Short mmCIF file of C-alpha atoms in Angstrom, two decimals:
data_model
loop_
_atom_site.label_atom_id
_atom_site.label_comp_id
_atom_site.label_asym_id
_atom_site.label_seq_id
_atom_site.Cartn_x
_atom_site.Cartn_y
_atom_site.Cartn_z
CA UNK T 1 -0.29 0.18 0.05
CA UNK T 2 3.21 2.37 1.14
CA UNK T 3 4.25 2.53 -3.00
CA UNK T 4 1.64 2.64 -4.81
CA UNK T 5 0.66 5.22 -2.16
CA UNK T 6 4.10 7.09 -2.97
CA UNK T 7 3.31 6.42 -6.47
CA UNK T 8 -0.83 7.96 -6.64
CA UNK T 9 0.69 11.39 -4.98
CA UNK T 10 4.35 11.86 -6.97
CA UNK T 11 2.80 14.81 -8.99
CA UNK T 12 4.92 14.52 -12.44
CA UNK T 13 7.34 17.35 -11.75
CA UNK T 14 7.62 17.42 -8.09
CA UNK T 15 7.89 20.37 -6.31
CA UNK T 16 10.01 21.94 -3.70
CA UNK T 17 6.77 21.41 -1.17
CA UNK T 18 3.83 20.26 -0.85
CA UNK T 19 0.76 22.77 1.39
CA UNK T 20 -2.66 21.46 2.64
CA UNK T 21 -5.46 22.67 4.12
CA UNK T 22 -7.02 21.30 6.99
CA UNK T 23 -11.08 22.07 7.95
CA UNK T 24 -12.98 22.29 10.87
CA UNK T 25 -15.89 24.47 12.23
CA UNK T 26 -17.23 25.01 8.49
CA UNK T 27 -21.13 24.37 7.60
CA UNK T 28 -20.77 21.61 4.94
CA UNK T 29 -21.48 23.43 1.79
CA UNK T 30 -19.19 26.03 2.64
CA UNK T 31 -16.47 23.49 2.79
CA UNK T 32 -16.83 22.06 -1.06
CA UNK T 33 -16.52 25.79 -2.25
CA UNK T 34 -13.37 26.31 -0.33
CA UNK T 35 -12.82 22.78 -1.76
CA UNK T 36 -12.77 24.07 -5.39
CA UNK T 37 -11.17 26.94 -4.21
CA UNK T 38 -8.03 25.31 -3.30
CA UNK T 39 -7.60 23.01 -6.03
CA UNK T 40 -8.55 25.95 -7.99
CA UNK T 41 -5.09 27.43 -6.16
CA UNK T 42 -2.57 24.66 -6.11
CA UNK T 43 -2.97 23.24 -2.68
CA UNK T 44 -2.91 19.39 -2.43
CA UNK T 45 -4.36 18.85 0.17
CA UNK T 46 -8.05 18.95 1.91
CA UNK T 47 -8.04 17.49 5.46
CA UNK T 48 -11.61 17.16 7.20
CA UNK T 49 -12.20 16.27 10.14
CA UNK T 50 -14.78 16.14 13.39
CA UNK T 51 -16.77 15.01 16.52
CA UNK T 52 -20.18 13.86 16.17
CA UNK T 53 -22.19 15.22 18.57
CA UNK T 54 -20.86 18.04 21.68
CA UNK T 55 -21.04 16.98 25.14
CA UNK T 56 -22.94 19.27 27.72
CA UNK T 57 -20.23 19.27 29.90
CA UNK T 58 -16.19 18.91 30.11
CA UNK T 59 -14.21 17.21 27.66
CA UNK T 60 -13.48 19.74 25.39
CA UNK T 61 -9.51 20.30 25.78
CA UNK T 62 -7.79 19.17 23.14
CA UNK T 63 -4.64 17.10 24.36
CA UNK T 64 -2.37 18.62 22.66
CA UNK T 65 -3.34 21.62 23.42
CA UNK T 66 -0.18 21.08 27.00
CA UNK T 67 2.92 21.62 25.15
CA UNK T 68 1.60 23.00 21.52
CA UNK T 69 0.98 26.16 20.29
CA UNK T 70 -3.26 27.09 20.50
CA UNK T 71 -5.59 27.30 16.77
CA UNK T 72 -8.32 26.79 18.93
CA UNK T 73 -8.91 29.34 21.79
CA UNK T 74 -12.48 27.80 22.38
CA UNK T 75 -13.17 24.64 23.31
CA UNK T 76 -12.83 22.51 20.96
CA UNK T 77 -16.45 20.50 20.98
CA UNK T 78 -19.04 22.65 22.17
CA UNK T 79 -23.12 24.18 21.11
CA UNK T 80 -21.43 26.78 18.96
CA UNK T 81 -18.47 24.00 16.79
CA UNK T 82 -20.99 23.43 13.92
CA UNK T 83 -20.02 20.12 13.74
CA UNK T 84 -20.73 17.45 10.39
CA UNK T 85 -20.16 14.98 8.80
CA UNK T 86 -16.68 14.33 6.99
CA UNK T 87 -17.13 11.05 4.73
CA UNK T 88 -20.61 12.70 3.18
CA UNK T 89 -18.99 16.00 3.00
CA UNK T 90 -15.59 15.09 1.90
CA UNK T 91 -18.25 12.87 -1.05
CA UNK T 92 -19.52 16.54 -2.45
CA UNK T 93 -16.47 17.90 -2.48
CA UNK T 94 -15.66 15.04 -4.64
CA UNK T 95 -18.60 15.64 -6.76
CA UNK T 96 -17.03 19.76 -7.56
CA UNK T 97 -13.08 18.14 -8.17
CA UNK T 98 -10.81 16.57 -10.38
CA UNK T 99 -6.90 16.63 -7.92
CA UNK T 100 -7.02 18.11 -4.90
CA UNK T 101 -6.76 14.80 -2.35
CA UNK T 102 -9.08 14.75 0.12
CA UNK T 103 -8.95 13.55 3.13
CA UNK T 104 -10.40 13.00 7.10
CA UNK T 105 -8.21 14.65 9.97
CA UNK T 106 -9.22 13.15 11.52
CA UNK T 107 -12.01 9.91 11.65
CA UNK T 108 -12.71 8.03 14.32
CA UNK T 109 -12.66 4.85 13.48
CA UNK T 110 -14.12 3.49 16.88
CA UNK T 111 -17.12 4.53 17.41
CA UNK T 112 -18.54 3.07 13.65
CA UNK T 113 -18.51 0.14 13.26
CA UNK T 114 -16.05 -0.83 10.46
CA UNK T 115 -17.83 -3.49 7.78
CA UNK T 116 -20.35 1.22 8.07
CA UNK T 117 -16.57 2.26 7.52
CA UNK T 118 -15.76 0.44 5.13
CA UNK T 119 -18.90 0.89 2.45
CA UNK T 120 -19.12 4.39 2.50
CA UNK T 121 -15.81 5.18 2.77
CA UNK T 122 -15.33 2.87 -0.39
CA UNK T 123 -18.33 5.02 -1.30
CA UNK T 124 -16.38 8.71 -1.29
CA UNK T 125 -13.70 6.78 -3.23
CA UNK T 126 -15.02 5.94 -6.48
CA UNK T 127 -17.33 9.84 -6.51
CA UNK T 128 -13.10 10.55 -5.68
CA UNK T 129 -11.68 8.49 -8.10
CA UNK T 130 -8.95 7.71 -6.32
CA UNK T 131 -8.06 10.51 -4.60
CA UNK T 132 -9.42 9.99 -0.63
CA UNK T 133 -6.85 8.73 2.05
CA UNK T 134 -8.90 7.87 5.15
CA UNK T 135 -7.07 9.72 8.36
CA UNK T 136 -8.49 7.59 11.33
CA UNK T 137 -7.81 8.03 15.48
CA UNK T 138 -8.85 6.46 18.38
CA UNK T 139 -10.52 9.56 20.30
CA UNK T 140 -10.10 10.95 22.93
CA UNK T 141 -13.68 12.71 24.24
CA UNK T 142 -15.04 10.24 26.23
CA UNK T 143 -18.39 12.31 26.66
CA UNK T 144 -18.19 11.85 23.06
CA UNK T 145 -18.04 7.63 23.64
CA UNK T 146 -20.16 7.06 26.89
CA UNK T 147 -22.82 9.17 24.19
CA UNK T 148 -22.98 6.59 21.15
CA UNK T 149 -22.42 3.86 24.11
CA UNK T 150 -18.80 2.31 23.02
CA UNK T 151 -16.89 2.01 26.48
CA UNK T 152 -14.60 3.93 26.22
CA UNK T 153 -11.96 1.64 27.15
CA UNK T 154 -11.83 -0.74 24.19
CA UNK T 155 -11.22 2.51 21.91
CA UNK T 156 -6.87 1.35 21.30
CA UNK T 157 -8.04 -2.42 21.27
CA UNK T 158 -11.69 -1.46 18.72
CA UNK T 159 -9.00 1.02 16.71
CA UNK T 160 -6.34 -2.00 15.75
CA UNK T 161 -9.24 -4.34 14.72
CA UNK T 162 -11.17 -0.80 13.26
CA UNK T 163 -8.07 -1.18 10.75
CA UNK T 164 -7.97 -5.17 10.19
CA UNK T 165 -11.22 -5.26 8.79
CA UNK T 166 -11.12 -2.06 7.05
CA UNK T 167 -7.71 -3.68 4.90
CA UNK T 168 -9.69 -6.92 4.58
CA UNK T 169 -13.09 -5.29 3.06
CA UNK T 170 -12.07 -3.08 0.58
CA UNK T 171 -9.15 -6.76 -0.78
CA UNK T 172 -12.47 -7.36 -2.51
CA UNK T 173 -14.70 -11.07 -1.78
CA UNK T 174 -15.85 -13.09 0.96
CA UNK T 175 -14.38 -12.46 4.28
CA UNK T 176 -15.21 -13.33 7.25
CA UNK T 177 -14.14 -12.53 11.41
CA UNK T 178 -13.84 -14.34 14.70
CA UNK T 179 -12.34 -11.16 17.05
CA UNK T 180 -12.43 -10.52 20.21
CA UNK T 181 -14.60 -7.12 19.25
CA UNK T 182 -16.73 -7.50 15.58
CA UNK T 183 -17.38 -10.62 14.50
CA UNK T 184 -19.45 -12.15 12.02
CA UNK T 185 -20.42 -14.66 9.33
CA UNK T 186 -19.17 -14.07 5.55
CA UNK T 187 -20.34 -11.52 3.78
CA UNK T 188 -18.67 -9.02 0.88
CA UNK T 189 -18.38 -4.76 0.84
CA UNK T 190 -16.92 -4.27 -2.98
CA UNK T 191 -16.05 -6.99 -4.32
CA UNK T 192 -12.67 -6.16 -6.80
CA UNK T 193 -10.32 -4.78 -4.77
CA UNK T 194 -10.13 -0.56 -3.42
CA UNK T 195 -7.48 1.81 -2.62
CA UNK T 196 -7.55 3.34 0.50
CA UNK T 197 -4.59 4.72 2.02
CA UNK T 198 -5.26 5.40 5.46
CA UNK T 199 -3.82 7.83 7.61
CA UNK T 200 -3.16 6.78 11.67
CA UNK T 201 -3.00 10.75 13.83
CA UNK T 202 -2.08 11.28 16.90
CA UNK T 203 1.10 12.29 18.26
CA UNK T 204 2.29 9.87 21.45
CA UNK T 205 4.53 7.32 21.27
CA UNK T 206 1.72 4.51 21.74
CA UNK T 207 0.57 6.39 18.29
CA UNK T 208 3.14 7.08 16.26
CA UNK T 209 4.05 2.95 17.04
CA UNK T 210 0.50 2.27 15.45
CA UNK T 211 1.36 4.34 12.85
CA UNK T 212 4.62 2.28 11.55
CA UNK T 213 2.85 -0.73 11.88
CA UNK T 214 -1.09 -0.65 10.98
CA UNK T 215 -0.75 2.34 8.61
CA UNK T 216 -0.26 4.12 5.03
CA UNK T 217 0.85 7.73 6.38
CA UNK T 218 0.77 9.84 9.26
CA UNK T 219 -0.41 13.33 10.48
CA UNK T 220 0.67 14.67 13.02
CA UNK T 221 -2.92 15.77 15.35
CA UNK T 222 -2.37 19.61 16.89
CA UNK T 223 -0.43 22.59 15.42
CA UNK T 224 3.44 22.35 15.62
CA UNK T 225 6.08 24.62 16.06
CA UNK T 226 9.86 23.21 13.85
CA UNK T 227 11.93 22.15 16.90
CA UNK T 228 7.64 19.39 18.37
CA UNK T 229 7.90 18.65 14.59
CA UNK T 230 11.93 17.78 14.69
CA UNK T 231 11.31 15.87 16.54
CA UNK T 232 7.84 13.57 15.92
CA UNK T 233 10.36 13.26 12.55
CA UNK T 234 12.93 12.06 14.73
CA UNK T 235 10.25 9.16 16.78
CA UNK T 236 8.85 8.22 13.26
CA UNK T 237 11.78 7.45 11.28
CA UNK T 238 12.91 5.35 15.00
CA UNK T 239 9.16 3.13 14.85
CA UNK T 240 9.06 3.04 11.82
CA UNK T 241 13.07 1.13 12.27
CA UNK T 242 11.91 -0.68 15.85
CA UNK T 243 8.84 -3.19 13.84
CA UNK T 244 11.72 -3.38 10.23
CA UNK T 245 9.70 -1.02 7.98
CA UNK T 246 11.69 -0.42 5.35
CA UNK T 247 9.41 1.42 3.40
CA UNK T 248 9.31 5.50 4.32
CA UNK T 249 5.78 5.73 6.46
CA UNK T 250 5.09 9.44 4.35
CA UNK T 251 4.40 12.47 7.41
CA UNK T 252 1.67 15.62 6.25
CA UNK T 253 2.61 18.07 9.50
CA UNK T 254 -0.05 20.87 10.37
CA UNK T 255 2.19 24.39 11.09
CA UNK T 256 1.62 27.63 12.55
CA UNK T 257 0.62 29.26 9.49
CA UNK T 258 1.84 29.38 5.71
CA UNK T 259 5.06 31.35 5.88
CA UNK T 260 7.45 31.25 3.58
CA UNK T 261 10.89 31.56 5.76
CA UNK T 262 8.64 28.05 8.24
CA UNK T 263 8.04 26.54 5.30
CA UNK T 264 11.39 27.03 4.54
CA UNK T 265 12.63 25.53 7.74
CA UNK T 266 11.17 22.59 7.67
CA UNK T 267 11.17 21.38 3.69
CA UNK T 268 15.57 22.51 4.19
CA UNK T 269 15.14 19.37 6.96
CA UNK T 270 13.47 17.61 4.60
CA UNK T 271 9.89 17.38 5.96
CA UNK T 272 8.18 18.36 2.27
CA UNK T 273 4.07 17.46 3.19
CA UNK T 274 3.27 20.41 5.35
CA UNK T 275 -0.85 21.81 5.94
CA UNK T 276 -2.01 24.97 7.44
CA UNK T 277 -5.52 25.25 8.86
CA UNK T 278 -7.68 26.31 6.42
CA UNK T 279 -9.18 29.76 9.35
CA UNK T 280 -6.50 31.13 8.28
CA UNK T 281 -6.71 31.68 4.81
CA UNK T 282 -10.24 31.23 4.21
CA UNK T 283 -11.84 34.89 4.90
CA UNK T 284 -13.65 37.18 4.67
CA UNK T 285 -17.62 39.00 5.12
CA UNK T 286 -18.61 36.84 1.95
CA UNK T 287 -17.85 34.56 -0.96
CA UNK T 288 -15.50 36.33 -2.88
CA UNK T 289 -13.57 37.37 -0.06
CA UNK T 290 -12.31 34.09 1.34
CA UNK T 291 -11.40 33.02 -2.12
CA UNK T 292 -9.90 36.22 -3.61
CA UNK T 293 -7.52 36.51 0.78
CA UNK T 294 -6.95 31.69 -1.16
CA UNK T 295 -5.41 32.98 -3.71
CA UNK T 296 -3.36 36.44 -2.72
CA UNK T 297 -1.99 33.74 0.07
CA UNK T 298 -1.37 30.81 -1.86
CA UNK T 299 0.43 33.32 -4.95
CA UNK T 300 2.24 34.70 -1.50
CA UNK T 301 4.26 30.84 -1.35
CA UNK T 302 4.21 30.12 -5.11
CA UNK T 303 1.84 27.28 -4.98
CA UNK T 304 0.58 28.68 -8.27
CA UNK T 305 3.65 28.20 -10.27
CA UNK T 306 3.78 24.13 -8.54
CA UNK T 307 0.54 22.83 -10.42
CA UNK T 308 0.75 19.63 -11.55
CA UNK T 309 -1.92 18.14 -15.18
CA UNK T 310 -3.13 15.48 -13.17
CA UNK T 311 -1.29 12.14 -14.06
CA UNK T 312 -3.89 10.00 -12.11
CA UNK T 313 -6.20 8.18 -14.36
CA UNK T 314 -9.84 8.78 -14.45
#
C-alpha cells in the first residue's frame, strides 16, 4: 500500500513542498466551496476534522494543547462549534473537484462499526476517483464515547481491529471475522479491490508506533512548531525502524502558519508535506472575499507555480 501511496501522489514534476489545508468548524456547503477554490489555487490536500456530538459539559480541551501552539482558543467541542459529517461532506467535495486530494483529518474510527465505515469510504473513493485518504484516530473525548454507547477504555483495541477489518473489506470478495470486538459471518463489501490509504493520527509514542505498524501515512495532531515537528519526525523514523519497516512512512505536518520562511525551515529538513489551518486563509465577509484571500495566500508562497497536470487515470 505504501508504494502505491507514494506513486499515486508523486507529481509529474516533484515540487519542493506540498501544502494542504485543514478545516474544522465549518458548514458543509462552505467546505465544498473551499475545496473548489483550494484546488484552483494549487493546494495539494484538504483535510476535514470531526466530532459527532458536543457534550453539554466537559471534554472540550484537546490533549495536544499542553505543549503545542493553540489554534482553537475556545472549546474544541461545544454548542457553538459547527459539526458536520466528514465522509458525506468529502463526497460532495469530490463531486466538484478533480485534482485535489481529500482526506479526513481525522475520522473517529472506534465510534462506528468498521463494516459501515468500509462501505461509505469505498463510496467516497469511487466519487473521488482515487483522491480520497481516510485519516483515522482512536479518539480522546470520553463523553462522546459514552453518548454513543461505546466503551471508552476499549477504543484502542477497537481501533486496531477496525483497521484489520477495513483492510480485509477493501481487498475484495467474501470474508468473515471472529474477533474481540467484531464478529460476523461471511460478508462482502466490494467485489474487486479498492485502494484507500489509511493515514493514522496522534502524536504520542503509542500512536506513532501504531502508525509505523498499521498505517500507510501519518498526520500530526494539533498544531506544531518546528521543534515539536522535528522531534516527531525523528520519533516516526525510530518507530518505523523498530518494527522493521523498510518503506518510508509519508508524514504530513500541521504547522502554525503559511509563512515562506517557516516553510523553508521545514523543507530544508525534509518535511515537505505541510498543512495549515484553513480559517487562517479562508477569511472575509463573503465567498468572493474568501476566495481572493486564499488565492493571495497561495500566490505568496508560490503554489500557483506548482499546480501540476493530473497524471492519475480517472
